[in-house]
Amino acid sequence: MARNELLAGLLGLVVVLSRAAELSSYCPVFYTEPPADCEPIPDTLFGPAVDNFGHREPDIGILEDTFDALAVLQGDYFDLHDGTWPSAIDWTGAVVETVVAGALRTLSSSLGRVDLGNLKDWKAKENLVSFLFSQVTRSYYGQDATAIRDQAYDDMQWVVLGWIEAIRFVSVHSTLHYPGNYDGNATGASRLELVSDELPWHGNNWISPFAHRALVFWHLASRGWDEKLCHGGMIWSPHVTPYKNAITNELWVTASISMYLYFPGVNSTAPSLGSDDFPERDPAFKAAAIQGYEWLMGINMTNSQGLFVDGYHVNSEVPGNVECDVRDEMVYTYNQGVILTGQRGLWAASGILLYLNEGHDLVRSVINATGWNLTSNSPVDGIIPGQLPPWRGIGRGGILEDECDASGECSQDAQTFKGIFFHHLTAFCEPLEPSGEVGVTVDTDGFRRVRGAHASACRSYVDWVQHNAEAALGTRDSHGRFGMWWGAGLFGNVTVSRSEDGIDHSAANTTDYRNHGTPDDDIWGGRWVPGSGAPSRTGNGGESLPYSDAGGELRSMVLGIRTAAGHRHRVVGDPNDRGRGRTVETQNGGLALLRAYWEMSQSN
Ligand SMILES: *[C@@H]1O[C@H](CO)[C@@H](O)[C@H](O)[C@H]1NC(C)=O
Ligand SMILES: *[C@@H]1O[C@H](CO)[C@@H](O)[C@H](O)[C@H]1NC(C)=O
Ligand SMILES: *[C@@H]1O[C@H](CO)[C@@H](O)[C@H](O)[C@H]1NC(C)=O
Ligand SMILES: *[C@@H]1O[C@H](CO)[C@@H](O)[C@H](O)[C@H]1NC(C)=O
Ligand SMILES: *[C@@H]1O[C@H](CO)[C@@H](O)[C@H](O)[C@H]1NC(C)=O
Ligand SMILES: *[C@@H]1O[C@H](CO)[C@@H](O)[C@H](O)[C@H]1NC(C)=O
Ligand SMILES: *[C@@H]1O[C@H](CO)[C@@H](O)[C@H](O)[C@H]1NC(C)=O
């Protein structure tokens, strides 16, 4: 066993012992040597899951709405000429690419459910997938990789997640539809025969560049790990006073374990990486993920509602202080999301139940703090159009909300947040798969129970996701563009200001820097303004881009289901017209939410 692996295993054990003694007595699901003394895994795990969703018929309408959202995103906001979403900034563009690649994976695995009703069915489907995939590959060149190198450590890591997601799509699409393994060597058989039967999907040609970029940015981000302060953890940005925040550390866990699980290995040609080869399943990635997770869970970044707060400063008034002792209590939706992919991945790499359990605890905390009762499967507060339900910590009326949504004051950063949450909730709730670890034995009975308990817990969330999705669908304008504040229509389009939105914006130690910038005080050590990370291109809001016809074309390709006339019409006084209005980021949020609804209602 490699040293790193041993270290990872030991660290894993410490996690189990220190945080959930009761879970650690269960027999491991994956093992290299049969355990001596352990309890069988019970049928009920992961807290009080209420499987009130049951086995329902999948509603194809959800898939149609999902691809309508995708068609509008790509048709109205993507510029094929530049290979960018021009109104995005670097990091929000990386998030859009991630969500589009995820949606492609969904499309690939859902194609079988869709009947295009003509003899050219396969041709149209393949063209649809390739059409969208070519936009993803185009954006590989559109991405301003040079600018992002100099940005904060969180910015860099969105790039890693984006290209890993693209690799996952290519793998899934190939496995499902093109399982050939022809490698260009036609000896012994007719070349034509091999080509027609065995050629892998053309997208495989992109795996190496995607892997390369993910690797380069993972290495750049790894410089953010620091042990001089707070005994570990990633710092947010090399350009400001050290601040150890939830997002940078969640990204580190998620990016590292995703590299461990999905990075296919490259033989390096990048000058910045030396001439080493980088293998797949490199234990260094797993060790980094475990170390990051231990630090994050050990330092307590959650509040009394179980939600992640924003991060820790080091009090500089105490001479020689190295402790993370000044906590910022601001709560954002994306901080509840990114870690879910990390927890899911850590489970896949170890079979340790605690990771999944902590993920479900977080999801339940979020759902509860939107004012939704999972037991009764309904909002805790009555929804009366024209009245704003009370704020419950991260939403109201059962709808996920950032603190800037109701007042229409979200920055470009904050407009991206809720979609990030739902992208990672989707990843967390994918059906569990047995370990792909070499030399590991799977306890098939134990695995079946864990898989069942996980699926049933995830099903208990679907009605809440549906409640959000239906509200969000109601915010679309006549072009099919999603608004930012999903609750707007549900609450009767009440238009409120920041002082009327029911949120205590002046709560102690709470700095909404992602919307209003950092204060120029001793704690933050200087002014930072959201969106000041170099914009990728001067945006024009996507109003008059070339190629905007692709929206209509795609819509009709995606089965011609929903015509523009079917959309709700914008009304005067629409709360979602305030502030930055509808943007590529809000569209991406709608897509991520709809995809979550489709995927989670499928996985029985
Ligand atoms: C092609 O196949 C032949 C016969 O199996 C083998 O000897 C040769 O090494 C292969 N070439 C490559 C490039 O894999
Ligand atoms: C890298 O090179 C090694 C040995 O030269 C080879 O076995 C391996 O398959 C290569 N990996 C990739 C991803 O090309
Ligand atoms: C973390 O901090 C919050 C708020 O101070 C507190 O309510 C909670 O109990 C703490 N959690 C742990 C595990 O210490
Ligand atoms: C769930 O939300 C209710 C109110 O909406 C609150 O009273 C309760 O403390 C929350 N539970 C947890 C575990 O956060
Ligand atoms: C605010 O931060 C200070 C300094 O860390 C701390 O003493 C105080 O308890 C915090 N207040 C709240 C409400 O979190
Ligand atoms: C949630 O619903 C259950 C079942 O209807 C009820 O017993 C419980 O009191 C509700 N909890 C809250 C916080 O409303
Ligand atoms: C809210 O505005 C939307 C348009 O954005 C409109 O379709 C809907 O009917 C309005 N709802 C209410 C209750 O006024």
XYZ file of C-alpha atoms and ligand atoms in Angstrom:
702
model
C 0.000 0.000 0.000
C 1.400 3.379 -0.984
C 2.253 5.754 1.828
C -0.370 8.248 0.729
C -3.024 5.587 0.651
C -2.131 4.484 4.131
C -2.262 8.068 5.287
C -5.631 8.521 3.608
C -6.937 5.393 5.282
C -5.756 6.498 8.710
C -7.206 9.941 8.280
C -10.472 8.364 7.224
C -10.518 6.366 10.430
C -9.942 9.468 12.525
C -12.961 11.085 10.859
C -15.113 8.122 11.739
C -13.951 7.907 15.326
C -14.222 11.567 16.081
C -17.549 12.448 14.503
C -19.868 9.475 14.341
C -19.016 6.639 16.638
C -22.302 4.865 15.934
C -21.700 4.687 12.176
C -18.173 3.384 12.574
C -19.333 0.145 14.181
C -21.038 -0.960 10.953
C -19.233 -3.357 8.658
C -17.352 -1.586 5.876
C -19.012 -1.822 2.477
C -15.673 -1.906 0.656
C -12.693 -3.697 2.164
C -9.352 -5.212 1.305
C -9.415 -7.681 4.189
C -12.613 -9.049 5.754
C -13.325 -7.118 8.997
C -13.119 -9.091 12.212
C -15.737 -7.515 14.414
C -18.564 -5.341 13.110
C -22.332 -4.923 12.975
C -24.293 -5.572 9.774
C -25.563 -2.459 8.051
C -29.236 -1.879 8.877
C -31.931 -1.039 6.346
C -32.430 2.432 7.737
C -29.530 4.810 7.505
C -29.100 8.530 6.964
C -31.572 9.782 9.506
C -35.316 10.038 9.225
C -35.839 9.645 5.485
C -39.490 9.790 4.547
C -39.929 8.081 1.232
C -43.064 9.939 0.342
C -42.100 10.098 -3.303
C -42.414 6.398 -4.002
C -42.219 5.050 -7.503
C -43.876 7.458 -9.827
C -43.966 7.405 -13.566
C -41.257 9.688 -14.906
C -42.810 12.834 -16.313
C -41.273 13.482 -19.713
C -42.448 17.092 -19.439
C -39.657 17.749 -16.930
C -37.095 16.609 -19.484
C -38.688 18.859 -22.070
C -38.501 21.852 -19.727
C -34.868 20.997 -18.928
C -33.835 21.020 -22.556
C -35.857 24.071 -23.273
C -33.791 25.803 -20.566
C -30.606 24.466 -22.177
C -31.679 25.584 -25.635
C -32.336 29.117 -24.401
C -29.024 29.171 -22.499
C -27.014 28.174 -25.543
C -29.142 29.973 -28.110
C -29.425 33.313 -26.360
C -26.244 33.517 -24.324
C -23.513 31.521 -26.086
C -21.356 33.165 -28.763
C -19.978 30.543 -31.106
C -17.603 32.989 -32.700
C -15.712 33.719 -29.480
C -16.461 30.406 -27.823
C -17.722 32.163 -24.693
C -20.838 33.167 -22.888
C -19.748 36.786 -23.417
C -21.765 38.313 -20.597
C -20.278 35.846 -18.090
C -17.078 36.554 -16.166
C -14.359 33.915 -16.025
C -15.603 31.956 -13.044
C -19.303 32.168 -13.868
C -18.453 31.015 -17.411
C -16.662 27.999 -15.944
C -19.783 27.205 -13.912
C -21.984 27.494 -17.011
C -19.707 25.085 -18.874
C -19.966 22.659 -15.941
C -23.760 22.751 -15.904
C -23.978 22.398 -19.701
C -21.665 19.359 -19.608
C -23.821 17.875 -16.842
C -26.948 18.508 -18.889
C -25.310 16.746 -21.842
C -24.728 13.703 -19.673
C -28.402 13.771 -18.738
C -29.364 14.142 -22.392
C -27.196 11.202 -23.391
C -28.691 8.894 -20.792
C -32.252 10.109 -21.387
C -32.258 9.835 -25.180
C -33.659 6.345 -25.024
C -36.840 7.695 -23.413
C -37.485 10.075 -26.234
C -39.075 9.078 -29.527
C -38.453 11.513 -32.317
C -40.990 9.617 -34.378
C -39.144 9.297 -37.627
C -36.707 7.013 -39.356
C -33.865 9.455 -38.884
C -34.288 9.256 -35.124
C -30.721 8.223 -34.271
C -29.314 10.770 -36.681
C -31.183 13.652 -35.099
C -30.252 12.540 -31.599
C -26.577 12.167 -32.392
C -26.568 15.525 -34.095
C -28.223 17.158 -31.100
C -25.589 15.785 -28.736
C -22.706 16.640 -31.078
C -24.114 20.104 -31.756
C -24.062 20.953 -28.051
C -20.796 19.147 -27.393
C -19.069 21.148 -30.113
C -20.090 24.296 -28.228
C -18.449 22.879 -25.106
C -15.246 22.115 -27.021
C -15.413 25.549 -28.611
C -15.527 27.037 -25.112
C -12.318 25.173 -24.263
C -10.568 27.658 -26.512
C -12.794 30.550 -25.485
C -11.896 30.123 -21.806
C -9.345 32.718 -20.761
C -7.013 30.257 -19.040
C -4.276 32.881 -18.744
C -6.395 35.353 -16.786
C -7.767 32.709 -14.402
C -4.250 31.620 -13.430
C -3.853 34.928 -11.599
C -7.214 34.985 -9.887
C -8.302 33.617 -6.509
C -7.992 29.970 -5.502
C -11.727 29.454 -5.792
C -11.797 30.816 -9.359
C -9.198 28.270 -10.469
C -11.077 25.331 -9.061
C -14.303 25.986 -10.976
C -12.176 25.303 -14.052
C -11.171 21.884 -12.683
C -14.772 20.913 -11.973
C -15.854 22.039 -15.444
C -13.456 19.868 -17.417
C -13.876 16.865 -15.151
C -17.605 17.164 -15.811
C -16.919 17.243 -19.554
C -14.777 14.096 -19.251
C -17.588 12.370 -17.373
C -20.017 13.240 -20.133
C -17.733 11.837 -22.851
C -17.230 8.633 -20.861
C -20.927 8.120 -20.228
C -21.954 8.912 -23.794
C -19.288 6.564 -25.164
C -20.129 3.746 -22.798
C -23.850 3.986 -23.449
C -23.810 4.411 -27.197
C -20.338 3.699 -28.652
C -18.649 0.983 -26.628
C -16.065 0.258 -29.360
C -12.376 0.359 -28.557
C -10.783 0.643 -31.988
C -7.395 2.280 -31.524
C -6.390 2.942 -35.100
C -4.627 -0.402 -35.609
C -6.477 -2.223 -38.382
C -4.136 -5.166 -38.717
C -5.910 -8.431 -39.412
C -9.336 -7.053 -40.263
C -10.856 -4.808 -42.850
C -10.399 -1.201 -41.857
C -13.968 -0.384 -42.847
C -15.350 -3.164 -40.705
C -13.462 -1.936 -37.663
C -14.391 1.638 -38.261
C -18.082 0.961 -38.527
C -18.286 -1.345 -35.513
C -15.544 -0.429 -33.166
C -14.761 3.242 -33.530
C -15.137 5.074 -30.200
C -17.251 8.214 -30.072
C -15.396 11.154 -31.623
C -15.608 13.111 -28.363
C -12.910 10.852 -26.918
C -10.410 12.907 -28.886
C -11.065 15.670 -26.348
C -10.372 13.731 -23.185
C -6.677 14.491 -23.197
C -6.963 18.285 -23.516
C -9.763 18.400 -20.917
C -7.698 16.275 -18.532
C -4.705 18.456 -19.094
C -6.473 21.652 -18.225
C -8.075 20.124 -15.133
C -4.658 18.936 -13.970
C -2.937 22.264 -14.561
C -5.596 24.151 -12.613
C -5.646 21.633 -9.780
C -1.907 22.156 -9.400
C -2.265 25.937 -9.506
C -4.963 25.793 -6.836
C -2.897 23.490 -4.633
C -0.696 26.479 -3.831
C -3.595 27.855 -1.795
C -3.200 25.163 0.882
C -1.561 26.737 3.888
C -0.522 25.328 7.238
C 0.946 28.456 8.792
C -2.500 29.683 9.759
C -5.365 27.712 11.292
C -3.403 24.439 11.090
C -4.419 23.958 7.484
C -7.076 24.899 4.970
C -7.089 26.766 1.674
C -6.852 30.528 1.615
C -9.364 32.316 -0.588
C -7.058 34.565 -2.563
C -3.365 35.330 -2.740
C -4.263 38.991 -3.343
C -5.946 39.848 -0.007
C -5.390 39.345 3.731
C -5.587 35.581 4.382
C -9.217 34.485 4.649
C -10.137 30.820 4.872
C -13.588 30.476 3.475
C -16.004 27.631 2.974
C -16.161 27.840 -0.805
C -12.437 27.539 -1.493
C -12.154 24.601 0.890
C -15.282 22.843 -0.358
C -13.969 23.223 -3.889
C -10.643 21.757 -2.808
C -12.312 18.644 -1.390
C -14.593 18.248 -4.393
C -11.977 18.997 -7.053
C -9.436 16.676 -5.423
C -11.728 13.686 -4.991
C -13.168 14.216 -8.489
C -9.633 14.180 -9.887
C -9.043 10.968 -7.975
C -12.162 9.322 -9.371
C -12.372 10.672 -12.922
C -9.031 12.060 -14.060
C -7.965 9.586 -16.760
C -4.208 10.104 -16.433
C -1.997 12.027 -18.823
C 1.583 11.743 -19.902
C 2.602 15.296 -19.305
C 3.682 17.717 -21.954
C 2.904 20.849 -19.958
C 5.999 22.896 -19.160
C 4.444 24.055 -15.892
C 4.152 20.448 -14.709
C 7.600 19.188 -15.619
C 7.914 15.997 -17.595
C 6.230 13.642 -15.127
C 3.489 11.242 -16.012
C 0.270 11.658 -14.100
C -1.492 8.358 -13.464
C -5.188 7.783 -12.932
C -6.400 7.051 -9.372
C -3.431 8.915 -7.967
C -3.585 8.482 -4.168
C -2.258 12.025 -3.744
C -5.641 13.387 -4.906
C -7.500 11.232 -2.411
C -5.174 12.212 0.421
C -5.658 15.906 -0.405
C -9.443 15.495 -0.390
C -9.463 13.723 2.979
C -7.105 16.236 4.523
C -9.222 19.124 3.226
C -12.446 17.553 4.453
C -11.045 16.858 7.907
C -9.922 20.447 8.233
C -13.249 21.842 7.031
C -15.359 19.680 9.338
C -12.956 20.106 12.233
C -12.981 23.891 12.291
C -16.793 24.192 12.503
C -18.017 26.318 9.660
C -21.666 25.518 10.321
C -24.179 27.607 12.238
C -26.888 26.520 14.659
C -29.166 25.613 11.721
C -26.496 23.310 10.273
C -25.753 25.673 7.361
C -22.257 26.539 6.177
C -21.298 30.106 7.025
C -18.826 31.950 4.848
C -15.441 31.603 6.520
C -12.794 32.531 9.066
C -10.392 35.412 9.548
C -7.353 35.349 11.802
C -7.624 38.053 14.461
C -4.612 40.234 13.757
C -5.028 42.253 16.961
C -3.621 39.327 18.923
C 0.165 39.344 18.436
C 1.475 36.189 16.795
C -2.032 34.769 16.403
C -2.357 31.895 13.920
C -5.887 30.734 14.813
C -9.013 30.988 12.712
C -10.956 32.820 15.399
C -13.083 35.470 13.705
C -15.958 33.830 11.899
C -18.101 35.512 9.270
C -21.690 34.323 9.643
C -22.901 35.188 6.134
C -24.840 32.290 4.558
C -24.848 31.748 0.779
C -26.565 28.944 -1.114
C -23.486 27.785 -3.050
C -21.644 27.058 0.200
C -24.294 24.399 0.908
C -23.757 22.750 -2.484
C -20.183 22.204 -3.603
C -19.221 19.974 -0.665
C -21.989 17.484 -1.558
C -20.032 16.267 -4.583
C -17.004 15.920 -2.317
C -18.897 13.881 0.268
C -20.331 11.645 -2.411
C -16.879 11.153 -3.959
C -15.200 10.452 -0.628
C -17.759 7.747 0.002
C -17.128 6.229 -3.421
C -13.400 6.168 -2.727
C -13.644 4.702 0.776
C -17.029 3.126 1.488
C -17.143 5.155 4.726
C -20.790 5.872 5.530
C -20.075 9.015 7.496
C -19.443 11.016 4.321
C -22.876 10.215 2.895
C -24.488 10.753 6.258
C -22.995 14.226 6.627
C -24.169 15.046 3.111
C -27.739 14.066 3.896
C -27.579 16.072 7.140
C -26.561 19.132 5.144
C -29.287 18.666 2.530
C -31.910 18.309 5.272
C -30.601 21.417 7.026
C -30.919 23.377 3.796
C -34.416 22.127 3.038
C -35.526 22.879 6.590
C -34.038 26.373 6.443
C -36.052 27.201 3.340
C -39.160 26.727 5.494
C -40.085 23.259 4.185
C -41.236 20.421 6.431
C -39.932 17.106 5.054
C -42.318 15.151 7.277
C -45.467 16.787 6.011
C -43.796 17.446 2.653
C -45.061 21.000 2.528
C -44.030 24.549 3.416
C -44.176 25.334 7.127
C -45.674 28.759 6.458
C -48.838 29.420 4.523
C -48.328 30.841 1.040
C -50.640 33.757 0.497
C -50.095 35.627 -2.786
C -49.159 39.201 -2.056
C -47.442 38.318 1.222
C -43.826 37.430 1.758
C -43.493 34.326 3.991
C -41.006 34.755 6.861
C -37.291 34.268 6.198
C -36.163 30.857 7.517
C -32.390 31.000 7.129
C -31.778 30.253 3.453
C -35.142 30.840 1.909
C -38.836 31.105 2.624
C -42.043 29.332 1.645
C -39.972 26.245 0.823
C -38.060 28.105 -1.904
C -34.259 28.358 -1.840
C -33.205 31.991 -1.764
C -30.040 34.033 -1.404
C -30.287 37.134 0.750
C -30.140 39.406 -2.297
C -32.944 37.719 -4.276
C -36.072 39.332 -2.866
C -34.678 42.861 -3.052
C -33.283 42.281 -6.564
C -29.777 43.317 -5.492
C -27.755 40.260 -6.474
C -24.324 40.705 -7.978
C -23.192 38.595 -10.899
C -21.508 36.238 -8.414
C -24.651 35.759 -6.361
C -26.809 35.198 -9.443
C -24.753 32.040 -10.012
C -25.128 30.557 -6.528
C -28.422 28.672 -6.461
C -27.647 26.824 -9.693
C -24.396 25.634 -8.128
C -26.326 24.209 -5.190
C -28.629 22.215 -7.460
C -25.828 21.008 -9.731
C -24.110 19.425 -6.739
C -27.325 18.112 -5.204
C -27.873 16.249 -8.486
C -24.374 14.777 -8.294
C -24.851 13.776 -4.655
C -28.119 11.968 -5.361
C -26.975 9.949 -8.370
C -27.598 6.240 -7.697
C -24.635 4.756 -5.835
C -22.243 2.503 -7.724
C -19.966 -0.181 -6.318
C -16.375 0.855 -5.752
C -14.110 0.993 -8.762
C -11.053 0.618 -6.509
C -8.547 -1.997 -7.554
C -8.189 -4.865 -5.091
C -11.254 -3.888 -3.090
C -14.021 -6.328 -2.211
C -17.602 -5.079 -2.100
C -19.950 -6.482 0.515
C -22.849 -6.860 -1.913
C -25.566 -7.129 0.708
C -24.265 -4.147 2.679
C -23.891 -2.188 -0.530
C -27.476 -2.951 -1.553
C -28.714 -1.566 1.770
C -26.641 1.595 1.547
C -27.707 2.151 -2.030
C -31.355 1.678 -1.068
C -31.141 3.998 1.943
C -29.408 6.675 -0.114
C -31.961 6.437 -2.925
C -34.831 6.603 -0.488
C -33.372 9.639 1.318
C -32.886 11.357 -2.034
C -36.444 10.550 -3.109
C -37.702 12.268 0.014
C -36.203 15.518 -1.328
C -37.928 15.396 -4.724
C -41.141 17.157 -3.756
C -39.112 20.047 -2.390
C -37.124 20.185 -5.634
C -40.368 20.087 -7.588
C -41.777 22.947 -5.497
C -38.699 25.026 -6.410
C -38.738 23.971 -10.062
C -42.380 24.856 -10.544
C -41.851 28.234 -8.924
C -38.799 28.889 -11.109
C -40.641 27.881 -14.299
C -43.126 30.611 -13.446
C -40.401 33.258 -13.598
C -39.613 32.714 -17.287
C -40.234 35.642 -19.586
C -41.626 35.432 -23.119
C -38.210 34.279 -24.392
C -38.116 31.426 -21.884
C -35.493 33.150 -19.713
C -35.491 32.311 -16.019
C -35.543 34.981 -13.340
C -33.219 35.042 -10.368
C -35.766 35.141 -7.531
C -37.619 31.849 -7.950
C -40.255 32.672 -5.326
C -41.341 35.886 -7.041
C -44.441 34.597 -8.822
C -45.399 32.142 -6.072
C -45.508 34.983 -3.567
C -47.591 37.114 -5.940
C -44.823 39.263 -7.430
C -44.505 41.434 -4.345
C -41.807 44.010 -4.899
C -39.828 44.644 -1.750
C -36.728 46.625 -0.921
C -33.803 45.453 1.172
C -35.332 46.929 4.304
C -38.653 45.154 3.683
C -37.442 41.649 2.791
C -37.648 40.246 6.322
C -33.908 39.502 6.540
C -31.687 40.953 9.247
C -28.973 42.339 6.988
C -27.122 43.892 9.897
C -26.771 40.686 11.945
C -23.528 40.521 13.930
C -20.374 39.444 12.070
C -22.238 39.054 8.781
C -20.597 40.553 5.704
C -22.400 40.137 2.413
C -19.179 40.703 0.461
C -20.247 38.654 -2.546
C -22.934 41.238 -3.250
C -21.579 44.419 -1.732
C -17.819 43.889 -1.643
C -15.518 43.662 1.342
C -15.342 46.618 3.699
C -11.989 48.378 3.843
C -11.447 47.529 7.505
C -8.817 45.750 9.623
C -10.561 42.411 9.440
C -10.832 42.232 5.643
C -7.684 44.254 5.049
C -8.844 46.012 1.922
C -11.603 46.568 -0.531
C -12.620 43.838 -2.988
C -15.544 44.307 -5.331
C -17.588 41.394 -6.697
C -17.000 40.618 -10.354
C -13.659 42.388 -10.284
C -11.972 39.196 -11.408
C -11.235 40.127 -15.025
C -14.349 39.919 -17.216
C -13.770 37.507 -20.088
C -15.155 39.837 -22.742
C -17.078 43.077 -22.665
C -20.595 41.762 -22.346
C -23.636 42.934 -24.239
C -26.137 41.049 -22.120
C -26.671 38.492 -24.856
C -29.355 40.596 -26.498
C -28.083 40.717 -30.041
C -25.478 38.034 -30.360
C -24.778 36.369 -33.643
C -26.044 32.792 -33.863
C -28.910 33.553 -31.521
C -31.074 31.596 -33.952
C -29.619 28.451 -32.493
C -32.199 28.782 -29.703
C -35.116 28.261 -32.063
C -33.314 25.588 -33.989
C -32.447 23.687 -30.852
C -35.897 24.035 -29.434
C -37.365 22.368 -32.473
C -34.637 19.756 -32.373
C -35.515 19.042 -28.785
C -38.754 17.611 -30.044
C -40.398 20.894 -30.875
C -42.282 20.586 -27.645
C -42.632 24.046 -26.382
C -43.071 26.977 -28.650
C -42.429 30.543 -27.648
C -46.175 31.109 -27.475
C -46.366 28.622 -24.613
C -44.230 30.755 -22.327
C -45.611 33.063 -19.723
C -45.522 36.691 -20.642
C -43.589 39.346 -18.838
C -45.805 41.703 -16.889
C -45.106 45.247 -15.901
C -43.598 45.254 -12.446
C -42.023 41.799 -12.707
C -39.713 41.613 -9.648
C -37.177 39.682 -11.725
C -36.651 42.661 -14.013
C -34.986 44.544 -11.173
C -31.246 44.800 -10.682
C -29.226 42.810 -13.186
C -32.417 41.156 -14.425
C -32.279 37.916 -16.381
C -28.751 36.863 -17.282
C -26.711 33.889 -18.421
C -26.213 33.127 -14.726
C -29.933 33.087 -13.899
C -30.589 30.938 -16.965
C -27.914 28.530 -15.831
C -29.582 28.400 -12.411
C -32.917 27.461 -13.991
C -31.230 24.727 -16.034
C -29.407 23.251 -13.028
C -32.650 23.195 -11.007
C -34.708 21.570 -13.775
C -32.011 18.978 -14.377
C -31.964 18.169 -10.648
C -35.728 17.665 -10.749
C -35.521 15.343 -13.787
C -32.565 13.298 -12.533
C -33.842 12.965 -8.976
C -37.327 11.944 -10.061
C -35.793 9.249 -12.311
C -33.559 7.465 -9.859
C -35.757 4.887 -8.202
C -0.983 -3.326 -34.205
O -1.310 -4.692 -34.092
C -0.196 -5.550 -34.332
C -0.714 -6.976 -34.356
O -1.560 -7.238 -33.268
C 0.863 -5.285 -33.267
O 2.003 -6.090 -33.494
C 1.292 -3.832 -33.306
O 2.180 -3.559 -32.238
C 0.053 -2.936 -33.163
N 0.446 -1.541 -33.322
C 0.088 -0.591 -32.466
C 0.538 0.783 -32.786
O -0.600 -0.809 -31.447
C 1.637 7.048 -20.205
O 2.794 6.307 -20.483
C 2.830 5.013 -19.908
C 4.180 4.361 -20.173
O 4.856 5.011 -21.172
C 1.670 4.178 -20.463
O 1.655 2.887 -19.895
C 0.361 4.884 -20.162
O -0.721 4.200 -20.739
C 0.366 6.312 -20.666
N -0.811 6.987 -20.180
C -1.590 7.753 -20.935
C -2.774 8.361 -20.283
O -1.355 7.960 -22.098
C -20.540 25.153 15.480
O -20.849 26.467 15.770
C -22.236 26.736 15.915
C -22.450 28.220 16.086
O -21.583 28.740 17.021
C -22.789 25.932 17.070
O -24.165 26.148 17.197
C -22.524 24.474 16.819
O -22.933 23.710 17.915
C -21.053 24.214 16.554
N -20.897 22.840 16.131
C -19.958 22.058 16.620
C -19.928 20.678 16.086
O -19.164 22.430 17.450
C -36.098 23.647 11.120
O -36.823 24.822 10.870
C -37.623 25.239 11.964
C -38.421 26.465 11.550
O -38.625 26.557 10.209
C -36.740 25.562 13.136
O -37.543 25.912 14.236
C -35.910 24.354 13.476
O -34.988 24.687 14.481
C -35.154 23.853 12.277
N -34.493 22.624 12.582
C -33.172 22.487 12.450
C -32.637 21.144 12.803
O -32.447 23.371 12.040
C -18.888 38.172 16.590
O -17.487 38.011 16.545
C -16.838 38.273 17.789
C -15.350 38.167 17.531
O -15.027 36.931 16.961
C -17.330 37.289 18.830
O -16.731 37.577 20.044
C -18.840 37.377 18.939
O -19.302 36.379 19.813
C -19.488 37.194 17.579
N -20.924 37.398 17.683
C -21.786 36.595 17.109
C -23.234 36.911 17.323
O -21.468 35.650 16.381
C -43.861 18.905 10.307
O -44.914 18.058 9.949
C -45.227 17.073 10.916
C -46.266 16.139 10.298
O -47.315 16.867 9.773
C -45.698 17.754 12.186
O -45.965 16.764 13.164
C -44.604 18.695 12.665
O -45.044 19.409 13.781
C -44.209 19.662 11.575
N -43.068 20.464 12.020
C -43.034 21.796 11.916
C -41.780 22.466 12.399
O -43.932 22.428 11.436
C -46.148 37.176 -11.580
O -45.447 37.591 -12.734
C -45.437 36.613 -13.752
C -44.577 37.134 -14.869
O -43.291 37.224 -14.463
C -46.861 36.367 -14.213
O -46.852 35.397 -15.227
C -47.671 35.880 -13.037
O -49.031 35.740 -13.418
C -47.593 36.851 -11.895
N -48.227 36.233 -10.752
C -49.037 36.872 -9.944
C -49.647 36.086 -8.836
O -49.287 38.058 -10.096
